[in-house]
Coordinates of C-alpha atoms and ligand atoms in Angstrom, one line a residue:
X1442 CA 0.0 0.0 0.0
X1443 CA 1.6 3.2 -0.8
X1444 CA 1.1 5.9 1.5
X1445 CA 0.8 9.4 1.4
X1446 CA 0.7 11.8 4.6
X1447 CA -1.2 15.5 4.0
X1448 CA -0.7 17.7 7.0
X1449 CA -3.1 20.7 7.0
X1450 CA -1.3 24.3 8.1
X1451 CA -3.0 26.7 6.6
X1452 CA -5.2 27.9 9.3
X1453 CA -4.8 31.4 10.7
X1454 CA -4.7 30.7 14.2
X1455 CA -6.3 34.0 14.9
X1456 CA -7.1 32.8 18.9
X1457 CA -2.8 33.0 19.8
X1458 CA -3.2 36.7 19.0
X1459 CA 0.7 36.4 17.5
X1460 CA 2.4 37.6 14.6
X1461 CA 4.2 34.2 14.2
X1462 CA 1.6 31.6 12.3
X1463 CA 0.5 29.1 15.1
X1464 CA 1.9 26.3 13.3
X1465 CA 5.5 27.7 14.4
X1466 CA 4.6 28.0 17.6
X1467 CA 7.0 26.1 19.9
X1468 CA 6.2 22.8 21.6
X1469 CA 9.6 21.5 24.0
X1470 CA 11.7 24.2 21.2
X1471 CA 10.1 22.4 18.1
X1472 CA 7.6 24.2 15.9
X1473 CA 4.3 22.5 16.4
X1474 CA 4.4 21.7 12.8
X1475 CA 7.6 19.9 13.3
X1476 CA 6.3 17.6 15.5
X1477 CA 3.8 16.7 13.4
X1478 CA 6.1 16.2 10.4
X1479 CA 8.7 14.1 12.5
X1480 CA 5.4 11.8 13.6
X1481 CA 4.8 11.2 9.8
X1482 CA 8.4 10.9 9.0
X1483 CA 8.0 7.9 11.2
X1484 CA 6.0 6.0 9.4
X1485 CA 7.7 5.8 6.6
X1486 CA 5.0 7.5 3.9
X1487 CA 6.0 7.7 0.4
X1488 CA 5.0 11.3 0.2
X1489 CA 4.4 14.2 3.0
X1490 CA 2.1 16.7 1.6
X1491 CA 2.2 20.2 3.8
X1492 CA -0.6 22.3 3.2
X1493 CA 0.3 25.9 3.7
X1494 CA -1.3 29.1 3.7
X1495 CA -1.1 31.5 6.2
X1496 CA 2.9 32.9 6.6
X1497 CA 3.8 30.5 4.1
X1498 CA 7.1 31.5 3.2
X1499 CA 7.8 31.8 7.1
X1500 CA 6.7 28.4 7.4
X1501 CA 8.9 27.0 4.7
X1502 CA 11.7 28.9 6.0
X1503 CA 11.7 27.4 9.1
X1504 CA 10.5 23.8 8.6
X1505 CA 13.0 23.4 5.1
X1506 CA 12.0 21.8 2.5
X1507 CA 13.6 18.4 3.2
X1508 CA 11.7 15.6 1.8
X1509 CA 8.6 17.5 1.8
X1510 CA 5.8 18.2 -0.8
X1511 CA 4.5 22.3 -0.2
X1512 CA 1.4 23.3 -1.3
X1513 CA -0.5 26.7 -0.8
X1514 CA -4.2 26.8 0.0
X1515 CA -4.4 30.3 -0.9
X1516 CA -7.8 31.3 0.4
X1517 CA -8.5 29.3 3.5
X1518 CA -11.9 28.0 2.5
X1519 CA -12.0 24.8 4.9
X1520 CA -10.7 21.8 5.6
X1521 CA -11.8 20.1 2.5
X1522 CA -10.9 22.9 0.7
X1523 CA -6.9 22.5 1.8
X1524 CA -7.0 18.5 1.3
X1525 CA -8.5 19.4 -2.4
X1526 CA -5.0 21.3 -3.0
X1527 CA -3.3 18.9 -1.9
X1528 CA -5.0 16.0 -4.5
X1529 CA -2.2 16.9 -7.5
X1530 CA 0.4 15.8 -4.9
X1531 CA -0.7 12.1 -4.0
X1532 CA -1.0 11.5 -7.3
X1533 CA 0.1 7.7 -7.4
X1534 CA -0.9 6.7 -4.2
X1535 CA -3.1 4.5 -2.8
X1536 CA -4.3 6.1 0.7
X1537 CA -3.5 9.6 2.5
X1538 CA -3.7 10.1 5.6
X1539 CA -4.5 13.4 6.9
X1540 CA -2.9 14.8 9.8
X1541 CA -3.5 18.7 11.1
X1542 CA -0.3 21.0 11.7
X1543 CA -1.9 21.8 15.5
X1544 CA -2.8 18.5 16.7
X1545 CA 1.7 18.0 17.8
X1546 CA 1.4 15.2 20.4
X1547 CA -0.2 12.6 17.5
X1548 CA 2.1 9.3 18.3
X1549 CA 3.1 7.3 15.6
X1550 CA 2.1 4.2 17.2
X1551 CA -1.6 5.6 17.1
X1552 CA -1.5 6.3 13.8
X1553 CA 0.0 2.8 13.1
X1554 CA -2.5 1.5 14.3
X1555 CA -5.1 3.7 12.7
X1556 CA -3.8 2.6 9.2
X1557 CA -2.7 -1.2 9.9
X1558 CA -6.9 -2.0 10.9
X1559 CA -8.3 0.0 8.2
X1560 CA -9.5 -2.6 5.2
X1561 CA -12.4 0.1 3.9
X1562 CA -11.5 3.6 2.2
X1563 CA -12.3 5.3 5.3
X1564 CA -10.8 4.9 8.8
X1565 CA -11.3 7.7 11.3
X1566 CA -9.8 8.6 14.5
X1567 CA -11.8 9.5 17.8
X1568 CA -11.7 10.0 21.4
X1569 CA -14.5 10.1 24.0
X1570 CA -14.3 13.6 26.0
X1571 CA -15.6 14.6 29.1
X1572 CA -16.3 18.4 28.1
X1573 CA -16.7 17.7 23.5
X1574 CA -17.3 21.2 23.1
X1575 CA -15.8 23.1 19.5
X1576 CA -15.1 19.3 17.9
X1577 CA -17.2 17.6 15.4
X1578 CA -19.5 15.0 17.1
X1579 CA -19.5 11.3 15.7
X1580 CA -23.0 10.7 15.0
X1581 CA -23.8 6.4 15.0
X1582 CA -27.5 5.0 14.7
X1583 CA -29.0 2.4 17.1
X1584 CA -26.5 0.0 16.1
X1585 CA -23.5 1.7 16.6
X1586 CA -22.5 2.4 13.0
X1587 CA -21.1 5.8 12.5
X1588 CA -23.5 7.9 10.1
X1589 CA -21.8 11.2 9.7
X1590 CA -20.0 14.3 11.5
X1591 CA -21.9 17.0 12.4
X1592 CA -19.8 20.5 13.5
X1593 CA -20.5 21.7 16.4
X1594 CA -21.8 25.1 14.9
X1595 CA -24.3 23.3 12.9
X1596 CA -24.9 20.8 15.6
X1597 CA -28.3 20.2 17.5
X1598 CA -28.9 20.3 21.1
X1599 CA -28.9 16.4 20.8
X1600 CA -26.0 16.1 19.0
X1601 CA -23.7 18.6 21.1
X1602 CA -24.5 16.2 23.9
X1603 CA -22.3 13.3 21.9
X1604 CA -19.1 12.6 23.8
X1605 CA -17.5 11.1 21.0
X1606 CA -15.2 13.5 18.6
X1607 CA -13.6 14.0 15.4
X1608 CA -9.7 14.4 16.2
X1609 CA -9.7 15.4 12.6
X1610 CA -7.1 12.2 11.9
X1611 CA -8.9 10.4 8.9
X1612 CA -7.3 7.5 6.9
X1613 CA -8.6 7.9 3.0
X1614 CA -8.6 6.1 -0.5
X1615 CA -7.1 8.7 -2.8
X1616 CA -9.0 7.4 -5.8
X1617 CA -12.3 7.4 -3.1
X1618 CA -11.5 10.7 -1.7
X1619 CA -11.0 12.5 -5.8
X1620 CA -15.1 11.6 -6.0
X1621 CA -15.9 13.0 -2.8
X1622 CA -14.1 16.1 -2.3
X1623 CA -15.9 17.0 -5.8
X1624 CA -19.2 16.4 -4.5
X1625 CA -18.5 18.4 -1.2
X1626 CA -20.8 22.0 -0.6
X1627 CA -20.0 24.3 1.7
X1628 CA -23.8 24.4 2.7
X1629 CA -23.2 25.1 6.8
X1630 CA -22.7 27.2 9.5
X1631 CA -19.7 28.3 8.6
X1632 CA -19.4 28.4 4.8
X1633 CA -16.5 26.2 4.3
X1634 CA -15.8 22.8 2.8
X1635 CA -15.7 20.3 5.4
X1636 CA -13.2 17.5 5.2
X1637 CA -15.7 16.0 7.6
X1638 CA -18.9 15.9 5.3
X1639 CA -16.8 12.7 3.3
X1640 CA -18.1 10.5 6.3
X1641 CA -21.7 11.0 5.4
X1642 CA -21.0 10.5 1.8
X1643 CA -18.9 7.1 2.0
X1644 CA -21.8 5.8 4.2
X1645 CA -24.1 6.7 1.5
X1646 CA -21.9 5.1 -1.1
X1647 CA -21.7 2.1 1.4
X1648 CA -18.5 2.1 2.4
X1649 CA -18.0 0.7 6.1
X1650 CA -16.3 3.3 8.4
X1651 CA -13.3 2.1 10.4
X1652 CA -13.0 3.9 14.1
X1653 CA -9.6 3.9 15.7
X1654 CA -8.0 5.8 18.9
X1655 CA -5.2 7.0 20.0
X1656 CA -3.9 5.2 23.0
X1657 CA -3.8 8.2 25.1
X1658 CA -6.8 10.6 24.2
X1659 CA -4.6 13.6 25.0
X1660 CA -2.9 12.4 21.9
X1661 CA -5.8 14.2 19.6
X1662 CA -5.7 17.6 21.4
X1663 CA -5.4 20.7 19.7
X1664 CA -3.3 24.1 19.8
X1665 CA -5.6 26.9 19.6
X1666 CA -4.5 29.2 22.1
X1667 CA -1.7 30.1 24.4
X1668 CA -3.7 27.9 27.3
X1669 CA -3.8 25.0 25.5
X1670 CA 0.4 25.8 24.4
X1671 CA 1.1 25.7 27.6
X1672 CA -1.1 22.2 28.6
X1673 CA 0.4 20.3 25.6
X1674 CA 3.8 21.4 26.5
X1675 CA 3.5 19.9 30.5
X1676 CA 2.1 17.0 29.1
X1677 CA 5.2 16.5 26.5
X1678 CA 7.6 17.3 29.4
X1679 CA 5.5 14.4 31.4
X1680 CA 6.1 12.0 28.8
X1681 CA 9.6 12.7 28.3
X1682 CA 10.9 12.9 31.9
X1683 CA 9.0 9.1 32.4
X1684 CA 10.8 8.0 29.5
X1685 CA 14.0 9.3 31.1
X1686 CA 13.3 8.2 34.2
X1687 CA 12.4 4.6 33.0
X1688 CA 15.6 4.4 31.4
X1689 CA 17.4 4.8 35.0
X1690 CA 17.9 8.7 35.6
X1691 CA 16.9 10.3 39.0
X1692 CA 14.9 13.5 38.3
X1693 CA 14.1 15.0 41.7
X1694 CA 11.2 16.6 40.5
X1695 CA 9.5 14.9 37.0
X1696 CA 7.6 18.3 37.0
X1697 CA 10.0 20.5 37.1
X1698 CA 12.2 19.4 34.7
X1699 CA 12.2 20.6 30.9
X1700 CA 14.1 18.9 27.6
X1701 CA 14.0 20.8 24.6
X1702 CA 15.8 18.8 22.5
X1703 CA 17.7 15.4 23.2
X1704 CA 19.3 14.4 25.7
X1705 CA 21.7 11.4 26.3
X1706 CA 22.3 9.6 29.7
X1707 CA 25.1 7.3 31.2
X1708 CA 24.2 5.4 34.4
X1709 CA 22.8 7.0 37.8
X1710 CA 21.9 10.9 36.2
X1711 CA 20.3 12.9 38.8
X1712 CA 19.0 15.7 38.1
X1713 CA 17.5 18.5 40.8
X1714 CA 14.6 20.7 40.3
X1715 CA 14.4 23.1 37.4
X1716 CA 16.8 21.5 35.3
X1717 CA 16.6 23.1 31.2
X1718 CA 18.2 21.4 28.4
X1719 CA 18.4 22.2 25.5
X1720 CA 19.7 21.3 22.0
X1721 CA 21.9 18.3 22.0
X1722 CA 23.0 17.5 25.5
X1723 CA 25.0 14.4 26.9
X1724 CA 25.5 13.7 30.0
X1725 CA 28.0 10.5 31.3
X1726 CA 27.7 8.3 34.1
X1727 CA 27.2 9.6 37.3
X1728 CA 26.7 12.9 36.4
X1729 CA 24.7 15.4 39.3
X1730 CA 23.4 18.7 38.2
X1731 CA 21.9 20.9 40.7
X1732 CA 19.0 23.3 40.6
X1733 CA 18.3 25.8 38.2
X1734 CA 20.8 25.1 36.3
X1735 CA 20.7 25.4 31.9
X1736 CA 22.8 23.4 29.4
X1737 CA 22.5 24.1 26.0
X1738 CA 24.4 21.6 23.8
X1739 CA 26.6 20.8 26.0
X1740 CA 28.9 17.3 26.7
X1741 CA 29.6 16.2 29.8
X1742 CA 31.6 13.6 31.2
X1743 CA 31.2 11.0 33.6
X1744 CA 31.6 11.8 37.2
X1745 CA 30.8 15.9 36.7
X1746 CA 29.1 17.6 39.5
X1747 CA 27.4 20.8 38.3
X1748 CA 25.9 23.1 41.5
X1749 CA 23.0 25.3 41.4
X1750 CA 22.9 28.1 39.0
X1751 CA 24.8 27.5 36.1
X1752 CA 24.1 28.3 32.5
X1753 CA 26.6 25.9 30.2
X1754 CA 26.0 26.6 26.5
X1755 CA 28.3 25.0 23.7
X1756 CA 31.0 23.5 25.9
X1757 CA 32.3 19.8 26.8
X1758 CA 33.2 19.0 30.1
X1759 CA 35.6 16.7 31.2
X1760 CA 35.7 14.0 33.5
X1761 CA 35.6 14.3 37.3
X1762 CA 35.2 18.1 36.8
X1763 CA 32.8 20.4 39.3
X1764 CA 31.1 23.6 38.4
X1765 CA 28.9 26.0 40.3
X1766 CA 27.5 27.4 42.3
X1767 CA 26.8 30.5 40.2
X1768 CA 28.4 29.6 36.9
X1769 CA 28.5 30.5 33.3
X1770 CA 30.5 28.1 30.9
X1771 CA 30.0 29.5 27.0
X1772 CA 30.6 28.6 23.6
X1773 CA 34.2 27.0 22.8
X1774 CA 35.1 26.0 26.0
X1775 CA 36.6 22.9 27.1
X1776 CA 37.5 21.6 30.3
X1777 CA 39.8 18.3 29.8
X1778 CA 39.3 16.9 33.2
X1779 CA 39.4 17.3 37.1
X1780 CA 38.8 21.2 36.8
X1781 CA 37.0 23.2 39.2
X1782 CA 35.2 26.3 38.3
X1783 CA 33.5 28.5 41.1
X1784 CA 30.8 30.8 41.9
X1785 CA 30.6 34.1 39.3
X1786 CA 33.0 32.6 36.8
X1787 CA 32.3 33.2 33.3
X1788 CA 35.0 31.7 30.9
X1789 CA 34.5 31.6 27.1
X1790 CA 36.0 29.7 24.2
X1791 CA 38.7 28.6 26.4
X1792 CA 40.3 25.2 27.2
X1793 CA 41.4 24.5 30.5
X1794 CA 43.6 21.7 31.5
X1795 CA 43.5 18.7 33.7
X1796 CA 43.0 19.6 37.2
X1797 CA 43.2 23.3 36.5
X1798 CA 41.0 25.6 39.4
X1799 CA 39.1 29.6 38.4
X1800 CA 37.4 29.6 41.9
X1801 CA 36.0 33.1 42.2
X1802 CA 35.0 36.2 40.3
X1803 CA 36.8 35.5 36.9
X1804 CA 37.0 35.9 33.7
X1805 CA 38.5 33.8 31.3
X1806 CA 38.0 34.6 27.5
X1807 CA 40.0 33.0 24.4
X1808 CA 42.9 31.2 26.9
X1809 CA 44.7 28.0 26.8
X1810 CA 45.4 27.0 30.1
X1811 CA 47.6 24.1 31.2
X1812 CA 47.1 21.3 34.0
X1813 CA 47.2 21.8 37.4
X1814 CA 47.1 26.0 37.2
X1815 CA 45.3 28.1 40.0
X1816 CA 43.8 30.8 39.1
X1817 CA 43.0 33.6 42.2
X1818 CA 40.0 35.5 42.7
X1819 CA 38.8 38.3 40.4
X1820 CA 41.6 37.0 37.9
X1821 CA 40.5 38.6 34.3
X1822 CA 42.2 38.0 30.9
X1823 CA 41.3 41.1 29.3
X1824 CA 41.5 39.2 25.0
X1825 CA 39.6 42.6 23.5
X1826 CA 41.0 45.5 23.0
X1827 CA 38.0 47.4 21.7
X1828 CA 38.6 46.2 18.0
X1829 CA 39.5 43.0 18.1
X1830 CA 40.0 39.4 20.5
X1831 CA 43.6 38.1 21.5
X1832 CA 44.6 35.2 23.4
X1833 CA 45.9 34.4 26.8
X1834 CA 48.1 31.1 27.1
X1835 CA 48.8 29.6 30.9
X1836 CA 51.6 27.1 30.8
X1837 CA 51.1 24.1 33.4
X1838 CA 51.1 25.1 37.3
X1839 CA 50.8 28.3 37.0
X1840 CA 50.0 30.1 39.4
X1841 CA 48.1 33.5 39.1
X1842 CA 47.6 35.6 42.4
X1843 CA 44.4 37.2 42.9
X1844 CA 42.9 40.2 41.0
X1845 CA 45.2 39.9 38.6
X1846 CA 44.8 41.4 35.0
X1847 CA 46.2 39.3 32.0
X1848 CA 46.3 41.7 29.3
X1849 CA 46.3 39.8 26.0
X1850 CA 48.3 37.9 23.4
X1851 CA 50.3 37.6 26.7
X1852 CA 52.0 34.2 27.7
X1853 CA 52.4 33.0 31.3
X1854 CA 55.2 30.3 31.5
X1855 CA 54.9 27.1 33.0
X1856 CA 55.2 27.4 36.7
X1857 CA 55.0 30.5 36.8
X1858 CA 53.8 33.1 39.6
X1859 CA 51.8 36.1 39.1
X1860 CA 51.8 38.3 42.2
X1861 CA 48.5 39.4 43.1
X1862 CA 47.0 42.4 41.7
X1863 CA 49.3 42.2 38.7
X1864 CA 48.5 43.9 35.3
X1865 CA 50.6 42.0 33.0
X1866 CA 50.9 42.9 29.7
X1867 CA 54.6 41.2 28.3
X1868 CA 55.1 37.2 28.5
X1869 CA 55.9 36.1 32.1
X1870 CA 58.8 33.3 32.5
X1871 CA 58.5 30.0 33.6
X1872 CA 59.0 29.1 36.8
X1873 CA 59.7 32.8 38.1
X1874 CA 57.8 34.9 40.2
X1875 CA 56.4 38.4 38.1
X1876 CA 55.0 41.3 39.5
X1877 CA 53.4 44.2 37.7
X1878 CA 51.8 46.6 40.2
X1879 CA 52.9 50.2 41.2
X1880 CA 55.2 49.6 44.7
X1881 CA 53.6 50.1 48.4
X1882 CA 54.7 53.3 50.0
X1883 CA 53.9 54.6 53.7
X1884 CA 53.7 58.7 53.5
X1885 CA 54.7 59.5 57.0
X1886 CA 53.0 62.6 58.5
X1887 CA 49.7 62.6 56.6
X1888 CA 46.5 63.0 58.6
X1889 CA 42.7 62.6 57.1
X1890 CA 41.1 65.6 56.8
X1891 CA 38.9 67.4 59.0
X1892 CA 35.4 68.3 59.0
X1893 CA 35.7 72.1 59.1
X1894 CA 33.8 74.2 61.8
X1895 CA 31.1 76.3 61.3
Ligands
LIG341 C1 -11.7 20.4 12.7 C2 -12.8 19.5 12.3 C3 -13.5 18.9 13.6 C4 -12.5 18.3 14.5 C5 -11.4 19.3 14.8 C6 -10.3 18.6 15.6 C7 -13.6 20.1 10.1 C8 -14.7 20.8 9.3 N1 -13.7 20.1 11.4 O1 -12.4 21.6 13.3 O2 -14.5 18.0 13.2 O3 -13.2 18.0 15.7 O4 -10.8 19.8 13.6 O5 -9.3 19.4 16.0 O6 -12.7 19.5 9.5 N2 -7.0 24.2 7.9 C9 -6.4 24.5 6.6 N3 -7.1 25.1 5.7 C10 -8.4 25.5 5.9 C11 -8.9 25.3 7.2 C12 -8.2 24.6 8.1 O7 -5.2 24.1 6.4 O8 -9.0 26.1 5.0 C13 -6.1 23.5 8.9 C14 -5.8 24.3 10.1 O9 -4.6 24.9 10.0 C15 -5.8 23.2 11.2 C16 -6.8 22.1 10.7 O10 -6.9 22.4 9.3 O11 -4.5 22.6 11.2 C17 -8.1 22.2 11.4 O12 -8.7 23.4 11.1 P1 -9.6 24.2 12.2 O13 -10.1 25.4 11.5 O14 -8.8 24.4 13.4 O15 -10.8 23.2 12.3 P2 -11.7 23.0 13.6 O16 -12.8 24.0 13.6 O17 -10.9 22.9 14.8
LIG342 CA1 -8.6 23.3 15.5

């Protein structure tokens, strides 16, 4: 059976009062639509249709066009309307399945399933809802058969009181669905062609309906405002810290713990409360990070502690490492292994050798440091000088007193000292101790000044 997926896009989204169309709306840093292509992408279709009307070139922009089949629905004139663009496209195929561009947490086991019972031209997913109200209703006779779908707007008292919705997911025969979108009126409520009237005509034409649903019914919820944004995203962060948590790491708080992107774990992860990731993050065996803390494609070895309060972006950590409290670790940084960094550190694009320690109050920008180096409080290496970046390079054991400005391109030798409170500008020799700092005098006879009288 060859398979073709049409995702519907086009919609306004009028009700998230943005600029941005609602299909590019983030779900755990994803566009909504993304999530929805990724599910398709799953099953393996032969063709992914997007339909795309409102922002389209915004859209395409920021989906790309990878593997994907665009079409515009110019005028968005309904459901039925966007599927009938989409017809040219599935040319070939045998069934489509149609799939909506704010319905993200669709799981491709669901929809597996949809498509593996279906034997007629017409499967259809539902769920049963405590509170139906602005779906489509599933209207069955006595016997259960379903007859048609009735929107709510054009629904009768009777009818709203049906449980049963339309998640919108149907499964169709492309040379079936042809006929029928022809035949469809946009007699209703609303004026528009409803995908949804194609149930009333395959009954008519005697084809049986197939009903599916999705294992979890939360599965078929939509994005129509910021509300339900924010309800889809907990429920995604739900899903993903169980999967986590399943596969062996300790989060201290499952709802208070956010991954927007992927994440890789060793053995025995904990995590503490409020932990963000983002991008591509890794994280090794035995690997604590404490709370509030954000990494943002970041590696990190096993056996790395990483306290409260630190914001890691772009940067590998090495084994047996500890960061934090209190700090920030930025693109291009490295730390090889056994390095501690302290409270209000921010280094940058740096790599700092094996056991190497920046405790306090530094800053450490464009530097190659060596093993075993100490680095005193409030230690800066000043790498711009207003037009452009230089480097710093620390040979092995130094040693670099406190407050201590390394001006840069400036070398400091291996083993060497840097008095504290040093503003070193030339190369500093191994193994010798440098000073840079105007000398301490004593002027005898001075008294503070007076307040004067009067
Ligand atoms: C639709 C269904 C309803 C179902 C509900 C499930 C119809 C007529 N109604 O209602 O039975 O319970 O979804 O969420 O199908 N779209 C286009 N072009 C258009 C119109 C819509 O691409 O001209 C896209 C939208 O971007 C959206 C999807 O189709 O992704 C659904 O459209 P929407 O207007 O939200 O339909 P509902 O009124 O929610
Ligand atoms: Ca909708």
């Amino acid at each position: 059976m060859k398979l073709g997926i049409v995702i519907l896009a086009a919609g306004q989204g009028t009700r998230m009062k943005s600029r941005r169309p609602k299909v590019l709306h983030e779900l755990a840093g994803r566009p909504l639509l993304r999530h929805v292509i990724d599910t398709a992408l799953e099953l393996s279709p032969e063709r992914v249709v997007v339909v795309y009307g409102h922002g389209g070139e915004q859209v395409r922009r920021a989906i790309g066009d990878e593997g994907l089949h665009w079409v515009e629905q110019r005028e968005q004139l309904g459901t039925g309307h966007a599927v009938q663009q989409a017809l040219p496209a599935l040319e070939g195929l045998d069934k489509v399945l149609v799939l909506y561009g704010d319905v993200p947490l669709i799981r491709a086991r669901s929809l597996r399933h949809l498509i593996d019972t279906t034997e007629s031209a017409l499967g259809l997913m539902t769920v049963d809802l405590a509170d139906p109200t602005g779906y489509g209703r599933i209207v069955r006779d006595e016997a259960g058969n379903v007859l048609r779908i009735v929107e709510e707007k054009d629904a009768s008292e009777a009818e709203r009181a049906i449980c049963e919705i339309n998640t919108g997911i149907m499964l169709i025969g492309v040379e079936r669905l042809r006929a029928w979108l022809q035949r469809l009126s946009p007699d209703n409520a609303q004026g528009e062609y409803y995908l949804t009237d194609l149930i009333a005509m395959a009954v008519h034409d005697g084809i049986a309906i197939h009903v599916a649903q999705p294992e979890d019914p939360v599965e078929a919820e939509g994005v129509n405002d910021r509300a339900q944004l924010a309800a889809l995203e907990r429920v995604y962060q739900r899903w993903q810290a169980e999967a986590l948590m399943a596969a062996g790491v300790t989060l201290r708080d499952p709802a208070r713990f956010d991954l927007r992107g992927t994440l890789r774990t060793g053995m025995d992860v904990e995590l503490d409360v409020n932990v963000l990731l983002e991008g591509e993050v890794v994280l090794g065996d035995n690997v604590r990070v404490g709370a509030n803390t954000v990494l943002r494609d970041v590696t990190v070895e096993e056996d790395v502690t990483i306290l409260e309060n630190c914001v890691l972006e772009e940067a590998r950590i090495g084994s047996g490492s500890r960061i934090g409290p209190f700090s920030r670790i930025r693109p291009g940084t490295h730390l090889v292994g056994g390095a501690h960094v302290g409270n209000f550190v921010e280094i940058k694009n740096s790599t700092i050798g094996h056991g190497s320690k920046v405790n306090h109050l530094s800053y450490v920008g464009d530097t190659h440091m060596g093993a075993g180096v100490n680095i005193g409080a409030g230690t800066i290496t000043c790498n711009y000088d207003g037009a452009n970046k230089h480097r710093t390079l620390i040979g092995d054991r130094a040693f670099i007193g406190s407050n201590t400005a390394l001006v840069a391109p400036v070398s400091v030798g291996d083993g060497a000292t840097i008095g504290a409170g040093s503003v070193i500008t030339r190369d500093a020799p191994a193994e010798k101790l440098t000073l840079a700092r105007a000398k301490q005098v004593t002027i005898e006879g001075w008294t503070r000044p007076k307040k004067e009288e009067g």
